[in-house]
CSV table of C-alpha atoms in Angstrom, one decimal:
chain,number,residue,atom,x,y,z
F,672,MET,CA,132.9,207.2,136.5
F,673,SER,CA,134.5,210.7,136.1
F,674,THR,CA,133.1,213.0,133.1
F,675,ALA,CA,135.6,214.6,130.8
F,676,PHE,CA,134.9,218.1,129.7
F,677,THR,CA,137.1,220.6,127.7
F,678,TYR,CA,135.8,224.1,126.7
F,679,ARG,CA,137.9,225.7,123.7
F,680,GLY,CA,135.6,228.9,123.0
F,681,ILE,CA,137.3,232.0,123.7
F,682,ALA,CA,140.2,233.5,125.5
F,683,THR,CA,138.7,237.1,125.7
F,684,TYR,CA,135.1,238.4,125.1
F,685,HIS,CA,135.4,242.3,124.5
F,686,GLN,CA,131.8,243.9,124.0
F,687,LYS,CA,131.2,247.7,123.8
F,688,GLU,CA,130.3,250.5,121.5
F,689,PHE,CA,132.9,251.0,118.6
F,690,ALA,CA,134.8,247.7,120.1
F,691,VAL,CA,136.0,246.8,116.5
F,692,LYS,CA,138.6,250.0,116.8
F,693,ASP,CA,140.3,247.9,119.7
F,694,ILE,CA,141.1,245.1,117.6
F,695,HIS,CA,144.8,246.3,117.2
F,696,ILE,CA,145.1,245.6,121.3
F,697,PHE,CA,144.7,242.0,120.9
F,698,ALA,CA,145.9,241.3,117.2
F,699,LYS,CA,149.4,242.7,118.1
F,700,ARG,CA,149.8,240.0,120.8
F,701,ILE,CA,149.3,237.2,118.3
F,702,GLY,CA,150.9,238.2,115.0
F,703,LYS,CA,152.5,240.6,112.2
F,704,THR,CA,150.2,239.8,109.5
F,705,ALA,CA,146.5,239.1,109.5
F,706,PHE,CA,144.6,236.8,106.9
F,707,VAL,CA,140.8,238.3,106.9
F,708,ILE,CA,138.1,236.0,106.0
F,709,CYS,CA,135.0,238.2,105.6
F,710,GLY,CA,131.4,238.4,104.4
F,711,ASN,CA,131.2,241.2,101.8
F,712,THR,CA,128.4,243.1,103.5
F,713,ALA,CA,130.1,243.0,106.8
F,714,TRP,CA,133.3,244.2,105.5
F,715,SER,CA,131.6,247.0,103.8
F,716,VAL,CA,130.5,248.2,107.3
F,717,VAL,CA,133.5,247.6,109.5
F,718,GLY,CA,136.5,246.8,107.1
F,719,GLU,CA,138.0,250.5,107.1
F,720,HIS,CA,137.9,250.4,111.0
F,721,ILE,CA,139.5,247.3,111.2
F,722,LEU,CA,142.4,248.2,108.7
F,723,SER,CA,142.9,251.6,110.3
F,724,SER,CA,143.0,249.7,113.8
F,725,LEU,CA,145.6,247.1,112.4
F,726,ARG,CA,147.9,249.7,110.7
F,727,SER,CA,148.0,251.8,113.9
F,728,VAL,CA,150.5,248.9,115.2
F,729,GLY,CA,151.9,248.1,112.0
F,730,ILE,CA,150.0,245.0,111.3
F,731,LYS,CA,149.5,244.0,107.6
F,732,ALA,CA,146.1,242.5,106.5
F,733,ILE,CA,145.2,240.3,103.6
F,734,VAL,CA,141.6,240.4,102.9
F,735,ALA,CA,139.7,237.4,101.6
F,736,PRO,CA,136.2,238.1,101.0
F,737,PHE,CA,133.7,234.9,101.6
F,738,LYS,CA,130.3,234.1,100.3
F,739,GLY,CA,128.3,231.0,100.7
F,740,PHE,CA,127.9,228.2,103.1
F,741,CYS,CA,130.7,226.7,105.5
F,742,THR,CA,131.9,223.7,103.4
F,743,MET,CA,134.8,221.6,103.5
F,744,SER,CA,135.8,222.8,99.9
F,745,HIS,CA,135.5,226.4,101.2
F,746,ILE,CA,137.5,225.9,104.2
F,747,ASP,CA,140.4,224.0,102.3
F,748,LEU,CA,140.4,226.7,99.3
F,749,LEU,CA,140.9,229.3,102.3
F,750,TYR,CA,143.3,227.4,104.0
F,751,GLU,CA,145.4,227.2,100.8
F,752,LYS,CA,145.3,231.0,100.6
F,753,PHE,CA,145.9,231.8,104.2
F,754,HIS,CA,149.1,229.1,103.8
F,755,GLN,CA,150.3,231.0,100.6
F,756,SER,CA,150.0,234.4,101.9
F,757,GLY,CA,152.4,234.2,104.8
F,758,ALA,CA,150.0,235.7,107.3
F,759,ASP,CA,150.4,234.3,110.9
F,760,PHE,CA,147.0,234.6,112.2
F,761,LEU,CA,143.3,234.9,111.1
F,762,ILE,CA,140.5,237.2,111.5
F,763,GLY,CA,137.0,236.2,110.9
F,764,VAL,CA,134.3,238.9,110.3
F,765,GLY,CA,130.7,238.5,109.6
F,766,GLY,CA,127.8,236.4,110.3
F,767,GLY,CA,127.6,232.6,111.1
F,768,ARG,CA,128.8,231.1,107.9
F,769,ALA,CA,131.9,233.5,107.6
F,770,ILE,CA,132.6,233.2,111.3
F,771,ASP,CA,132.5,229.3,111.1
F,772,VAL,CA,134.5,229.2,107.9
F,773,ALA,CA,137.2,231.3,109.8
F,774,LYS,CA,137.1,228.6,112.6
F,775,GLY,CA,137.4,225.8,110.1
F,776,VAL,CA,140.7,227.2,108.7
F,777,ALA,CA,141.8,227.9,112.1
F,778,LEU,CA,141.2,224.3,113.0
F,779,LYS,CA,143.0,223.1,109.9
F,780,SER,CA,145.8,225.5,110.6
F,781,GLY,CA,146.3,225.7,113.9
F,782,ALA,CA,146.7,229.4,113.7
F,783,PRO,CA,145.6,231.9,116.3
F,784,PHE,CA,142.4,233.7,115.5
F,785,ILE,CA,139.9,236.6,116.2
F,786,LEU,CA,136.4,236.7,115.6
F,787,VAL,CA,134.2,239.8,115.0
F,788,PRO,CA,130.6,239.1,114.7
F,789,THR,CA,128.6,241.7,113.0
F,790,SER,CA,125.3,240.4,114.0
F,791,VAL,CA,123.8,238.5,116.9
F,792,SER,CA,121.4,236.1,114.9
F,793,GLN,CA,123.4,233.0,116.1
F,794,CYS,CA,126.1,232.3,118.7
F,795,ALA,CA,129.0,230.8,116.2
F,796,CYS,CA,131.4,233.2,117.6
F,797,CYS,CA,131.5,231.7,121.0
F,798,ALA,CA,130.5,228.2,120.2
F,799,ASN,CA,133.1,225.2,119.8
F,800,VAL,CA,131.1,223.7,117.0
F,801,ILE,CA,131.5,224.5,113.3
F,802,VAL,CA,128.4,223.8,111.5
F,803,MET,CA,129.1,222.3,108.2
F,804,TYR,CA,127.2,222.0,104.9
F,805,GLU,CA,127.6,220.4,101.5
F,806,ASP,CA,128.4,222.4,98.5
F,807,ASN,CA,124.8,222.3,97.4
F,808,GLY,CA,123.5,223.9,100.8
F,809,ASP,CA,122.3,220.3,102.3
F,810,PRO,CA,123.5,220.3,105.8
F,811,SER,CA,126.4,218.0,106.5
F,812,PRO,CA,125.9,215.0,108.8
F,813,THR,CA,129.5,215.8,110.3
F,814,ALA,CA,130.2,218.6,112.3
F,815,LEU,CA,133.7,220.0,113.4
F,816,HIS,CA,135.0,221.2,116.7
F,817,LEU,CA,137.6,223.8,117.6
F,818,ASP,CA,140.8,222.3,119.0
F,819,HIS,CA,142.0,225.5,120.7
F,820,ALA,CA,140.2,228.8,121.6
F,821,ALA,CA,139.6,232.2,119.9
F,822,TYR,CA,142.2,234.7,121.2
F,823,ALA,CA,139.3,237.2,121.3
F,824,VAL,CA,135.7,237.8,120.3
F,825,ILE,CA,135.1,241.5,119.5
F,826,VAL,CA,131.3,242.5,119.7
F,827,ASP,CA,130.9,245.9,118.6
F,828,THR,CA,127.4,247.1,119.8
F,829,ASP,CA,127.4,250.0,117.3
F,830,ILE,CA,127.7,247.9,114.3
F,831,ILE,CA,125.2,245.4,115.7
F,832,VAL,CA,122.3,248.0,116.6
F,833,ARG,CA,123.0,250.6,114.1
F,834,HIS,CA,124.3,249.1,111.0
F,835,CYS,CA,122.4,245.6,111.2
F,836,PRO,CA,118.6,244.9,110.6
F,837,ALA,CA,116.6,244.4,113.7
F,838,ARG,CA,115.5,241.1,112.2
F,839,MET,CA,118.9,239.9,112.9
F,840,PHE,CA,118.8,240.5,116.7
F,841,ALA,CA,115.3,239.0,116.9
F,842,THR,CA,116.4,235.9,114.9
F,843,GLY,CA,119.2,235.4,117.3
F,844,ILE,CA,116.6,235.5,120.2
F,845,ALA,CA,114.7,232.8,118.6
F,846,ASP,CA,117.4,230.7,117.8
F,847,ALA,CA,118.7,230.8,121.3
F,848,MET,CA,115.2,230.4,122.9
F,849,ALA,CA,115.4,226.8,121.3
F,850,LYS,CA,118.1,225.9,123.8
F,851,LEU,CA,115.5,225.2,126.7
F,852,PRO,CA,112.6,223.2,125.2
F,853,GLU,CA,115.2,221.2,123.0
F,854,ILE,CA,117.3,220.3,126.2
F,855,GLN,CA,114.1,219.6,128.2
F,856,PHE,CA,113.3,217.0,125.5
F,857,LEU,CA,116.8,215.6,125.5
F,858,ARG,CA,116.8,215.1,129.4
F,859,ALA,CA,113.7,213.3,128.9
F,860,ALA,CA,114.8,211.1,126.4
F,861,THR,CA,117.7,209.8,128.6
F,862,GLU,CA,119.4,207.8,125.5
F,863,GLY,CA,120.0,211.1,124.0
F,864,TRP,CA,121.5,213.0,127.0
F,865,GLU,CA,124.7,212.5,128.9
F,866,ASP,CA,124.1,213.2,132.3
F,867,SER,CA,126.6,215.2,133.9
F,868,PHE,CA,127.3,218.5,135.9
F,869,PHE,CA,128.5,220.1,132.6
F,870,SER,CA,125.1,219.2,130.8
F,871,ASP,CA,123.0,220.0,133.9
F,872,GLN,CA,124.8,223.5,133.8
F,873,SER,CA,123.8,223.8,129.9
F,874,TYR,CA,120.4,223.2,130.8
F,875,GLN,CA,120.4,226.0,133.6
F,876,MET,CA,121.8,228.4,131.0
F,877,GLY,CA,119.0,227.5,128.7
F,878,ILE,CA,116.3,228.3,131.7
F,879,ASP,CA,118.3,231.6,132.4
F,880,ALA,CA,118.4,232.6,129.0
F,881,TYR,CA,114.6,231.9,128.2
F,882,ASN,CA,113.8,233.8,131.2
F,883,LEU,CA,115.8,236.6,130.0
F,884,TYR,CA,113.9,236.8,126.8
F,885,GLN,CA,110.4,236.6,128.6
F,886,GLN,CA,111.4,239.7,130.6
F,887,PHE,CA,113.3,241.8,128.0
F,888,ALA,CA,113.2,240.7,124.4
F,889,ALA,CA,110.3,242.7,123.4
F,890,GLU,CA,111.5,245.9,124.9
F,891,ALA,CA,115.0,245.3,123.6
F,892,TYR,CA,113.7,244.6,120.0
F,893,GLN,CA,112.1,247.9,120.0
F,894,ASP,CA,115.1,249.8,121.3
F,895,VAL,CA,117.0,248.0,118.4
F,896,ILE,CA,114.5,249.0,115.9
F,897,LYS,CA,115.1,252.7,117.1
F,898,LYS,CA,119.1,252.1,117.0
F,899,ASN,CA,119.3,252.9,120.6
F,900,ILE,CA,122.0,250.9,122.6
F,901,THR,CA,120.2,250.4,126.1
F,902,ASN,CA,121.3,248.4,128.9
F,903,THR,CA,118.5,246.0,128.1
F,904,VAL,CA,120.0,245.5,124.4
F,905,GLU,CA,123.4,245.0,125.9
F,906,ARG,CA,122.4,242.6,128.2
F,907,LEU,CA,120.5,240.4,125.2
F,908,ILE,CA,123.4,240.7,123.0
F,909,THR,CA,125.6,239.0,125.5
F,910,THR,CA,122.8,236.4,126.0
F,911,ASN,CA,122.6,236.0,122.2
F,912,LEU,CA,126.2,235.3,121.9
F,913,LEU,CA,128.1,234.4,125.1
F,914,LEU,CA,125.4,232.8,127.4
F,915,THR,CA,124.1,230.6,124.4
F,916,GLY,CA,127.5,229.7,123.0
F,917,PHE,CA,128.8,228.5,126.4
F,918,ALA,CA,125.4,226.6,126.9
F,919,SER,CA,126.2,225.0,123.7
F,920,ALA,CA,129.7,224.3,124.8
F,921,MET,CA,128.7,222.9,128.1
F,922,ALA,CA,126.3,220.5,126.2
F,923,ALA,CA,129.4,219.1,124.0
F,924,GLY,CA,129.2,215.4,124.1
F,925,THR,CA,125.3,215.2,124.3
F,926,ARG,CA,122.9,215.4,121.3
F,927,GLN,CA,122.1,219.0,121.9
F,928,ILE,CA,119.8,219.8,119.3
F,929,ALA,CA,116.3,218.1,119.0
F,930,PHE,CA,113.3,218.6,117.0
F,931,ALA,CA,113.4,222.3,116.4
F,932,HIS,CA,116.5,222.5,114.9
F,933,ASN,CA,116.1,219.4,112.9
F,934,LEU,CA,113.1,220.8,111.2
F,935,TYR,CA,115.5,223.5,110.0
F,936,TYR,CA,117.7,221.1,108.5
F,937,ALA,CA,114.9,219.0,106.8
F,938,VAL,CA,113.8,222.5,105.3
F,939,CYS,CA,117.5,223.0,103.9
F,940,LEU,CA,116.9,219.6,102.2
F,941,ASN,CA,113.4,219.9,101.0
F,942,ASN,CA,112.5,223.6,100.9
F,943,LYS,CA,115.5,225.3,99.5
F,944,GLU,CA,113.6,228.4,98.3
F,945,GLN,CA,112.7,229.2,102.1
F,946,VAL,CA,116.4,228.8,103.1
F,947,LEU,CA,117.3,231.5,100.5
F,948,ARG,CA,114.5,233.8,102.0
F,949,TYR,CA,114.5,233.1,105.7
F,950,MET,CA,117.4,233.1,108.4
F,951,HIS,CA,118.5,229.9,110.2
F,952,GLY,CA,117.0,231.3,113.7
F,953,GLU,CA,113.6,232.1,111.9
F,954,VAL,CA,113.1,228.5,110.5
F,955,VAL,CA,113.8,227.3,114.2
F,956,SER,CA,111.5,229.9,115.4
F,957,ALA,CA,108.7,228.4,113.6
F,958,ALA,CA,109.4,224.9,115.2
F,959,LEU,CA,109.5,226.4,118.8
F,960,THR,CA,105.8,225.7,119.5
F,961,TRP,CA,106.1,222.4,118.0
F,962,GLN,CA,109.1,221.4,120.2
F,963,PHE,CA,107.2,222.6,123.4
F,964,ALA,CA,104.1,220.6,122.5
F,965,ILE,CA,106.2,217.5,122.0
F,966,ASN,CA,107.6,218.2,125.5
F,967,GLY,CA,104.2,218.0,126.9
F,968,ALA,CA,104.0,221.7,127.7
F,969,SER,CA,100.7,223.3,128.6
F,970,HIS,CA,98.7,225.4,126.3
F,971,ALA,CA,99.5,228.5,128.3
F,972,GLU,CA,103.0,227.9,128.0
F,973,ILE,CA,103.0,227.4,124.4
F,974,MET,CA,100.8,230.5,123.8
F,975,LYS,CA,103.3,232.8,126.0
F,976,CYS,CA,106.0,231.4,123.6
F,977,ARG,CA,104.1,232.4,120.8
F,978,ALA,CA,103.3,235.7,122.0
F,979,LEU,CA,107.2,236.4,122.9
F,980,LEU,CA,108.0,235.4,119.2
F,981,ASP,CA,105.1,237.6,117.9
F,982,SER,CA,106.4,240.3,120.0
F,983,ILE,CA,109.8,240.4,117.9
F,984,GLY,CA,108.3,239.7,114.6
F,985,MET,CA,109.4,236.0,114.4
F,986,PRO,CA,107.5,233.3,112.8
F,987,THR,CA,105.4,231.0,114.8
F,988,SER,CA,104.6,228.2,112.4
F,989,VAL,CA,105.9,227.1,108.9
F,990,LYS,CA,102.9,229.0,107.4
F,991,ASP,CA,104.8,232.0,108.2
F,992,LEU,CA,107.8,230.9,106.1
F,993,GLY,CA,105.3,230.1,103.1
F,994,ILE,CA,105.4,226.4,103.7
F,995,VAL,CA,102.2,224.4,103.5
F,996,SER,CA,102.3,221.8,106.3
F,997,ASP,CA,100.8,218.9,104.3
F,998,GLU,CA,101.3,215.3,104.7
F,999,ARG,CA,104.5,215.2,102.4
F,1000,PHE,CA,106.1,218.0,104.3
F,1001,ARG,CA,105.5,216.3,107.5
F,1002,GLN,CA,106.7,212.9,106.6
F,1003,ASN,CA,109.9,214.8,105.2
F,1004,VAL,CA,110.5,216.4,108.7
F,1005,LEU,CA,109.7,213.2,110.5
F,1006,SER,CA,111.9,211.2,108.3
F,1007,TYR,CA,115.0,213.4,108.8
F,1008,CYS,CA,114.4,213.8,112.6
F,1009,ARG,CA,114.5,210.1,112.8
F,1010,SER,CA,117.7,209.7,110.8
F,1011,SER,CA,119.3,212.4,112.7
F,1012,MET,CA,118.4,211.4,116.2
F,1013,ALA,CA,119.1,207.8,116.2
F,1014,TYR,CA,117.9,207.2,119.9
F,1015,LEU,CA,114.2,208.3,119.0
F,1016,SER,CA,111.8,205.7,119.9
F,1017,ASP,CA,108.6,205.0,117.9
F,1018,GLU,CA,106.8,206.6,120.8
F,1019,HIS,CA,108.8,209.7,120.2
F,1020,ILE,CA,107.9,210.0,116.7
F,1021,GLU,CA,104.4,209.3,117.1
F,1022,LYS,CA,104.0,212.1,119.8
F,1023,ALA,CA,105.9,214.5,117.4
F,1024,LYS,CA,103.4,213.4,114.5
F,1025,ASN,CA,100.4,214.0,116.8
F,1026,CYS,CA,101.7,217.5,117.6
F,1027,MET,CA,102.3,218.7,114.2
F,1028,ASP,CA,99.1,220.4,114.1
F,1029,VAL,CA,101.0,223.5,115.7
F,1030,LEU,CA,102.9,223.7,112.4
C-alpha cells in the first residue's frame, strides 16, 4: 500500500542579518495591502523596519496587534477584521502564538501569507500544524493544519540574537531536543507510529538535530548571551526553525508527540501559574529525562541530556519549575497522557509511572 504525503510548510526560507528589511521583495509578488498580525513586543522591535520596507514598494499595511492564546475565537475575530480591511495578504509577526494565529487566519481565508518569527523558541513558522488552545488557556484536543504554504518565512538573525533574550534561544533548543526521544518511543509503540519513508526521515532529522545540539548548543548559547551572530548560532537557528519544523511535517499522520509534550499539556490544565511563568519549551525540557527514562535509555544517556540542558540554563525536572512532583501531580500527568495517547497500553503507563522519580 502506498503512503500519501503532502508538505505545505513554506515556499521560501530567508535567513540573514537584517532580513526583515527584505520583506518587500516577497510581499510585492503577492499583494498590494498587508494585514499584519503581530505580538506587541515583537512589533515594537521590528514594526518600523517592516513598514518602511513595505512602503518602499507602495504596499499599505493594516496592523492588528494580538495577545493571548491561539484560539478559534481569536482566529475568527481576526479573520473578520482581515475580511473587512480590504487587505489581500497576511503577515504574521512574533512568537509561536502570533504566528499560529496568523496561520489560522490564512487557513480560514485562503489568503497568501508571510511569516516573520522574532524568536526561535519553537518551530511554528516552519510547521504545518497550528497548535490550538481554548479561551481559558487549556490545550485544545483538536489541532488545525495548513492547506497552503507560507509564501516566505523571513528570519532576521539580528532580531533573534540582539533583540531577544537568550532564554528564548535555549528554550527552542530544549523543545526541539524532544523530537528524538519522543519519536524513539513512538517507533517502539508501533500502534502510535505510521511506518513510512516520511516518518523514517522525521526520525533521522530528530537524530541529526539532537547531535547538532550535543555538539554546539552550549557554545551557541554563550554566543547569544554575548549578542554575537556566529556561524554556530546561525546553524542552530536554522535547526530550531527549519529542520525541526520539517521533521514535524514529515511525521504528519503519526502521533508525533509523546510523554514529554503531553506533560506540558497536563501542566497547562493543572498548573496554570507555571504556564504563565515558563515557556512551552522550558516545561518540555523538564520532562526530557523522563521521556528518555521511559524509553529505557542508559543512566549515561540521561545524564548527558541533563548536562546539555544545564549548559543552556534549561530545567531538568519539574522541581525547577516550582512544581512538587507529588502523587496528585503524577496522577494528573499520567491521566492526561492516557487520554491523549489512546494507543498506550497498561504496560506503557506502568513504565512511565515507574520512571517518574526523575521528575
